[in-house]
mmCIF file with all atom_site columns, C-alpha atoms in Angstrom:
data_model
loop_
_atom_site.group_PDB
_atom_site.id
_atom_site.type_symbol
_atom_site.label_atom_id
_atom_site.label_alt_id
_atom_site.label_comp_id
_atom_site.label_asym_id
_atom_site.label_entity_id
_atom_site.label_seq_id
_atom_site.pdbx_PDB_ins_code
_atom_site.Cartn_x
_atom_site.Cartn_y
_atom_site.Cartn_z
_atom_site.occupancy
_atom_site.B_iso_or_equiv
_atom_site.pdbx_formal_charge
_atom_site.auth_seq_id
_atom_site.auth_comp_id
_atom_site.auth_asym_id
_atom_site.auth_atom_id
_atom_site.pdbx_PDB_model_num
ATOM 1   C CA . GLN A 1 1   ? 252.973 218.000 90.953  1.00 85.00 ? 1   GLN A CA 1
ATOM 2   C CA . VAL A 1 2   ? 250.982 216.653 93.887  1.00 90.00 ? 2   VAL A CA 1
ATOM 3   C CA . GLN A 1 3   ? 252.693 217.120 97.228  1.00 94.00 ? 3   GLN A CA 1
ATOM 4   C CA . LEU A 1 4   ? 251.749 215.754 100.646 1.00 95.00 ? 4   LEU A CA 1
ATOM 5   C CA . VAL A 1 5   ? 253.338 217.342 103.693 1.00 95.00 ? 5   VAL A CA 1
ATOM 6   C CA . GLU A 1 6   ? 252.936 215.663 107.066 1.00 95.00 ? 6   GLU A CA 1
ATOM 7   C CA . SER A 1 7   ? 253.454 217.402 110.386 1.00 96.00 ? 7   SER A CA 1
ATOM 8   C CA . GLY A 1 8   ? 252.740 216.902 114.066 1.00 97.00 ? 8   GLY A CA 1
ATOM 9   C CA . GLY A 1 9   ? 255.046 214.028 114.889 1.00 97.00 ? 9   GLY A CA 1
ATOM 10  C CA . GLY A 1 10  ? 257.356 214.018 117.866 1.00 97.00 ? 10  GLY A CA 1
ATOM 11  C CA . LEU A 1 11  ? 258.265 212.414 121.171 1.00 98.00 ? 11  LEU A CA 1
ATOM 12  C CA . VAL A 1 12  ? 255.457 211.632 123.593 1.00 98.00 ? 12  VAL A CA 1
ATOM 13  C CA . GLN A 1 13  ? 255.171 209.601 126.775 1.00 98.00 ? 13  GLN A CA 1
ATOM 14  C CA . PRO A 1 14  ? 253.069 206.428 126.905 1.00 98.00 ? 14  PRO A CA 1
ATOM 15  C CA . GLY A 1 15  ? 249.433 207.350 127.384 1.00 98.00 ? 15  GLY A CA 1
ATOM 16  C CA . GLY A 1 16  ? 249.918 210.682 125.679 1.00 98.00 ? 16  GLY A CA 1
ATOM 17  C CA . SER A 1 17  ? 248.380 212.128 122.536 1.00 98.00 ? 17  SER A CA 1
ATOM 18  C CA . LEU A 1 18  ? 249.498 213.557 119.213 1.00 98.00 ? 18  LEU A CA 1
ATOM 19  C CA . ARG A 1 19  ? 247.695 214.963 116.197 1.00 98.00 ? 19  ARG A CA 1
ATOM 20  C CA . LEU A 1 20  ? 249.209 214.428 112.772 1.00 98.00 ? 20  LEU A CA 1
ATOM 21  C CA . SER A 1 21  ? 248.294 216.594 109.791 1.00 97.00 ? 21  SER A CA 1
ATOM 22  C CA . CYS A 1 22  ? 248.715 215.946 106.077 1.00 96.00 ? 22  CYS A CA 1
ATOM 23  C CA . GLU A 1 23  ? 248.312 218.891 103.746 1.00 94.00 ? 23  GLU A CA 1
ATOM 24  C CA . VAL A 1 24  ? 247.837 218.146 100.054 1.00 93.00 ? 24  VAL A CA 1
ATOM 25  C CA . SER A 1 25  ? 248.741 220.633 97.342  1.00 91.00 ? 25  SER A CA 1
ATOM 26  C CA . GLY A 1 26  ? 249.281 220.710 93.594  1.00 90.00 ? 26  GLY A CA 1
ATOM 27  C CA . THR A 1 27  ? 246.018 219.147 92.488  1.00 87.00 ? 27  THR A CA 1
ATOM 28  C CA . THR A 1 28  ? 242.429 220.100 91.786  1.00 83.00 ? 28  THR A CA 1
ATOM 29  C CA . LEU A 1 29  ? 241.272 216.488 91.836  1.00 82.00 ? 29  LEU A CA 1
ATOM 30  C CA . ASN A 1 30  ? 239.112 215.274 94.672  1.00 85.00 ? 30  ASN A CA 1
ATOM 31  C CA . PHE A 1 31  ? 240.479 212.283 96.490  1.00 86.00 ? 31  PHE A CA 1
ATOM 32  C CA . ASN A 1 32  ? 238.801 208.894 96.643  1.00 89.00 ? 32  ASN A CA 1
ATOM 33  C CA . THR A 1 33  ? 240.667 207.857 99.764  1.00 92.00 ? 33  THR A CA 1
ATOM 34  C CA . MET A 1 34  ? 243.254 209.278 102.094 1.00 94.00 ? 34  MET A CA 1
ATOM 35  C CA . GLY A 1 35  ? 245.089 207.194 104.597 1.00 96.00 ? 35  GLY A CA 1
ATOM 36  C CA . TRP A 1 36  ? 247.769 206.956 107.219 1.00 98.00 ? 36  TRP A CA 1
ATOM 37  C CA . TYR A 1 37  ? 250.337 204.175 107.199 1.00 98.00 ? 37  TYR A CA 1
ATOM 38  C CA . ARG A 1 38  ? 253.290 203.543 109.455 1.00 98.00 ? 38  ARG A CA 1
ATOM 39  C CA . GLN A 1 39  ? 256.592 201.744 109.313 1.00 98.00 ? 39  GLN A CA 1
ATOM 40  C CA . ALA A 1 40  ? 258.568 200.737 112.373 1.00 96.00 ? 40  ALA A CA 1
ATOM 41  C CA . PRO A 1 41  ? 262.252 199.765 112.190 1.00 92.00 ? 41  PRO A CA 1
ATOM 42  C CA . GLU A 1 42  ? 262.777 196.309 110.693 1.00 94.00 ? 42  GLU A CA 1
ATOM 43  C CA . LYS A 1 43  ? 259.073 196.028 109.850 1.00 96.00 ? 43  LYS A CA 1
ATOM 44  C CA . GLN A 1 44  ? 256.947 196.427 106.748 1.00 97.00 ? 44  GLN A CA 1
ATOM 45  C CA . ARG A 1 45  ? 254.758 199.455 106.195 1.00 97.00 ? 45  ARG A CA 1
ATOM 46  C CA . GLU A 1 46  ? 251.273 198.833 107.561 1.00 98.00 ? 46  GLU A CA 1
ATOM 47  C CA . LEU A 1 47  ? 247.909 200.484 107.250 1.00 98.00 ? 47  LEU A CA 1
ATOM 48  C CA . VAL A 1 48  ? 246.789 202.549 110.222 1.00 98.00 ? 48  VAL A CA 1
ATOM 49  C CA . ALA A 1 49  ? 243.573 204.185 109.018 1.00 98.00 ? 49  ALA A CA 1
ATOM 50  C CA . THR A 1 50  ? 241.803 205.266 105.851 1.00 97.00 ? 50  THR A CA 1
ATOM 51  C CA . ILE A 1 51  ? 238.943 207.594 105.024 1.00 96.00 ? 51  ILE A CA 1
ATOM 52  C CA . THR A 1 52  ? 236.924 207.958 101.846 1.00 93.00 ? 52  THR A CA 1
ATOM 53  C CA . SER A 1 53  ? 235.540 211.122 100.313 1.00 89.00 ? 53  SER A CA 1
ATOM 54  C CA . GLY A 1 54  ? 232.212 209.962 101.735 1.00 89.00 ? 54  GLY A CA 1
ATOM 55  C CA . PHE A 1 55  ? 233.792 209.875 105.214 1.00 91.00 ? 55  PHE A CA 1
ATOM 56  C CA . SER A 1 56  ? 233.771 206.094 105.595 1.00 95.00 ? 56  SER A CA 1
ATOM 57  C CA . THR A 1 57  ? 236.653 205.025 107.791 1.00 97.00 ? 57  THR A CA 1
ATOM 58  C CA . THR A 1 58  ? 238.654 201.879 108.451 1.00 98.00 ? 58  THR A CA 1
ATOM 59  C CA . TYR A 1 59  ? 241.206 201.236 111.178 1.00 98.00 ? 59  TYR A CA 1
ATOM 60  C CA . ALA A 1 60  ? 243.831 198.669 111.977 1.00 98.00 ? 60  ALA A CA 1
ATOM 61  C CA . ALA A 1 61  ? 242.742 196.530 114.906 1.00 98.00 ? 61  ALA A CA 1
ATOM 62  C CA . SER A 1 62  ? 245.733 197.703 116.923 1.00 97.00 ? 62  SER A CA 1
ATOM 63  C CA . VAL A 1 63  ? 244.623 201.355 116.849 1.00 98.00 ? 63  VAL A CA 1
ATOM 64  C CA . LYS A 1 64  ? 240.839 201.074 116.796 1.00 98.00 ? 64  LYS A CA 1
ATOM 65  C CA . GLY A 1 65  ? 239.311 203.058 119.619 1.00 97.00 ? 65  GLY A CA 1
ATOM 66  C CA . ARG A 1 66  ? 242.491 205.075 120.156 1.00 98.00 ? 66  ARG A CA 1
ATOM 67  C CA . PHE A 1 67  ? 243.083 206.763 116.786 1.00 98.00 ? 67  PHE A CA 1
ATOM 68  C CA . THR A 1 68  ? 240.690 208.859 114.711 1.00 98.00 ? 68  THR A CA 1
ATOM 69  C CA . ILE A 1 69  ? 241.159 209.828 111.075 1.00 98.00 ? 69  ILE A CA 1
ATOM 70  C CA . SER A 1 70  ? 239.401 212.860 109.651 1.00 96.00 ? 70  SER A CA 1
ATOM 71  C CA . THR A 1 71  ? 239.609 215.273 106.749 1.00 93.00 ? 71  THR A CA 1
ATOM 72  C CA . ASP A 1 72  ? 238.931 218.909 106.093 1.00 87.00 ? 72  ASP A CA 1
ATOM 73  C CA . ASN A 1 73  ? 237.984 218.860 102.434 1.00 73.00 ? 73  ASN A CA 1
ATOM 74  C CA . THR A 1 74  ? 237.972 222.636 102.198 1.00 73.00 ? 74  THR A CA 1
ATOM 75  C CA . LYS A 1 75  ? 241.627 222.644 103.178 1.00 69.00 ? 75  LYS A CA 1
ATOM 76  C CA . ASN A 1 76  ? 242.506 219.387 101.385 1.00 83.00 ? 76  ASN A CA 1
ATOM 77  C CA . THR A 1 77  ? 243.991 218.168 104.653 1.00 91.00 ? 77  THR A CA 1
ATOM 78  C CA . ALA A 1 78  ? 243.814 214.891 106.545 1.00 95.00 ? 78  ALA A CA 1
ATOM 79  C CA . TYR A 1 79  ? 244.361 214.415 110.251 1.00 97.00 ? 79  TYR A CA 1
ATOM 80  C CA . LEU A 1 80  ? 245.159 211.530 112.554 1.00 98.00 ? 80  LEU A CA 1
ATOM 81  C CA . GLU A 1 81  ? 244.268 212.059 116.191 1.00 98.00 ? 81  GLU A CA 1
ATOM 82  C CA . MET A 1 82  ? 246.229 209.568 118.289 1.00 98.00 ? 82  MET A CA 1
ATOM 83  C CA . ASN A 1 83  ? 245.337 208.989 121.935 1.00 98.00 ? 83  ASN A CA 1
ATOM 84  C CA . SER A 1 84  ? 246.507 206.530 124.583 1.00 98.00 ? 84  SER A CA 1
ATOM 85  C CA . LEU A 1 85  ? 249.737 206.089 122.701 1.00 98.00 ? 85  LEU A CA 1
ATOM 86  C CA . LYS A 1 86  ? 251.839 203.009 123.349 1.00 98.00 ? 86  LYS A CA 1
ATOM 87  C CA . PRO A 1 87  ? 255.534 202.316 122.745 1.00 97.00 ? 87  PRO A CA 1
ATOM 88  C CA . GLU A 1 88  ? 254.520 199.944 119.945 1.00 97.00 ? 88  GLU A CA 1
ATOM 89  C CA . ASP A 1 89  ? 252.994 202.912 118.088 1.00 98.00 ? 89  ASP A CA 1
ATOM 90  C CA . THR A 1 90  ? 256.519 204.207 117.520 1.00 98.00 ? 90  THR A CA 1
ATOM 91  C CA . ALA A 1 91  ? 257.099 204.455 113.771 1.00 98.00 ? 91  ALA A CA 1
ATOM 92  C CA . VAL A 1 92  ? 257.395 206.789 110.824 1.00 98.00 ? 92  VAL A CA 1
ATOM 93  C CA . TYR A 1 93  ? 253.867 207.743 109.810 1.00 98.00 ? 93  TYR A CA 1
ATOM 94  C CA . TYR A 1 94  ? 253.103 208.330 106.134 1.00 98.00 ? 94  TYR A CA 1
ATOM 95  C CA . CYS A 1 95  ? 250.130 210.018 104.529 1.00 97.00 ? 95  CYS A CA 1
ATOM 96  C CA . ASN A 1 96  ? 248.640 208.604 101.346 1.00 97.00 ? 96  ASN A CA 1
ATOM 97  C CA . TRP A 1 97  ? 246.291 210.231 98.792  1.00 94.00 ? 97  TRP A CA 1
ATOM 98  C CA . ARG A 1 98  ? 244.470 208.336 96.019  1.00 93.00 ? 98  ARG A CA 1
ATOM 99  C CA . SER A 1 99  ? 242.192 209.528 93.267  1.00 91.00 ? 99  SER A CA 1
ATOM 100 C CA . PHE A 1 100 ? 240.607 207.723 90.320  1.00 91.00 ? 100 PHE A CA 1
ATOM 101 C CA . TYR A 1 101 ? 240.365 209.981 87.289  1.00 89.00 ? 101 TYR A CA 1
ATOM 102 C CA . GLY A 1 102 ? 240.335 209.382 83.579  1.00 89.00 ? 102 GLY A CA 1
ATOM 103 C CA . SER A 1 103 ? 240.434 205.566 83.933  1.00 91.00 ? 103 SER A CA 1
ATOM 104 C CA . ARG A 1 104 ? 243.548 205.502 86.107  1.00 91.00 ? 104 ARG A CA 1
ATOM 105 C CA . TRP A 1 105 ? 244.519 205.777 89.733  1.00 91.00 ? 105 TRP A CA 1
ATOM 106 C CA . PHE A 1 106 ? 246.686 208.584 91.025  1.00 91.00 ? 106 PHE A CA 1
ATOM 107 C CA . ASP A 1 107 ? 248.581 207.561 94.154  1.00 93.00 ? 107 ASP A CA 1
ATOM 108 C CA . TYR A 1 108 ? 250.862 209.845 96.167  1.00 95.00 ? 108 TYR A CA 1
ATOM 109 C CA . TRP A 1 109 ? 252.775 209.617 99.464  1.00 97.00 ? 109 TRP A CA 1
ATOM 110 C CA . GLY A 1 110 ? 254.184 212.101 101.899 1.00 96.00 ? 110 GLY A CA 1
ATOM 111 C CA . GLN A 1 111 ? 257.743 212.044 103.191 1.00 96.00 ? 111 GLN A CA 1
ATOM 112 C CA . GLY A 1 112 ? 256.748 210.744 106.620 1.00 96.00 ? 112 GLY A CA 1
ATOM 113 C CA . THR A 1 113 ? 256.809 212.092 110.156 1.00 97.00 ? 113 THR A CA 1
ATOM 114 C CA . GLN A 1 114 ? 258.437 210.342 113.100 1.00 98.00 ? 114 GLN A CA 1
ATOM 115 C CA . VAL A 1 115 ? 256.345 209.402 116.124 1.00 98.00 ? 115 VAL A CA 1
ATOM 116 C CA . THR A 1 116 ? 258.226 208.129 119.159 1.00 98.00 ? 116 THR A CA 1
ATOM 117 C CA . VAL A 1 117 ? 256.402 206.908 122.251 1.00 98.00 ? 117 VAL A CA 1
ATOM 118 C CA . SER A 1 118 ? 258.782 206.526 125.151 1.00 97.00 ? 118 SER A CA 1
ATOM 119 C CA . SER A 1 119 ? 259.193 207.446 128.791 1.00 95.00 ? 119 SER A CA 1
#
């Protein structure tokens, strides 16, 4: 059973920084993409950033230049470095892992970690 465990969330003041981690276990498959999504109260889940196994990255316009996604393939872990945080970044952040194997996609989510940006 594939499991994704996020950590690193918390309360931070505006302008501050946090680093989220997502550790993947229970699989020997290599991922095609890993990503971070977030969901604020009363809003739909939205994409924050993705990274491919070839290290190509995409970012939501609202976080570009402030957030950086990366992976440590030896540890099967993804990271999201968040700088210059704003109150509107407050949300539950979810990690996503996707792999295409044997003609089907495997798609897994973590349980989420809360990020609160407030003074």
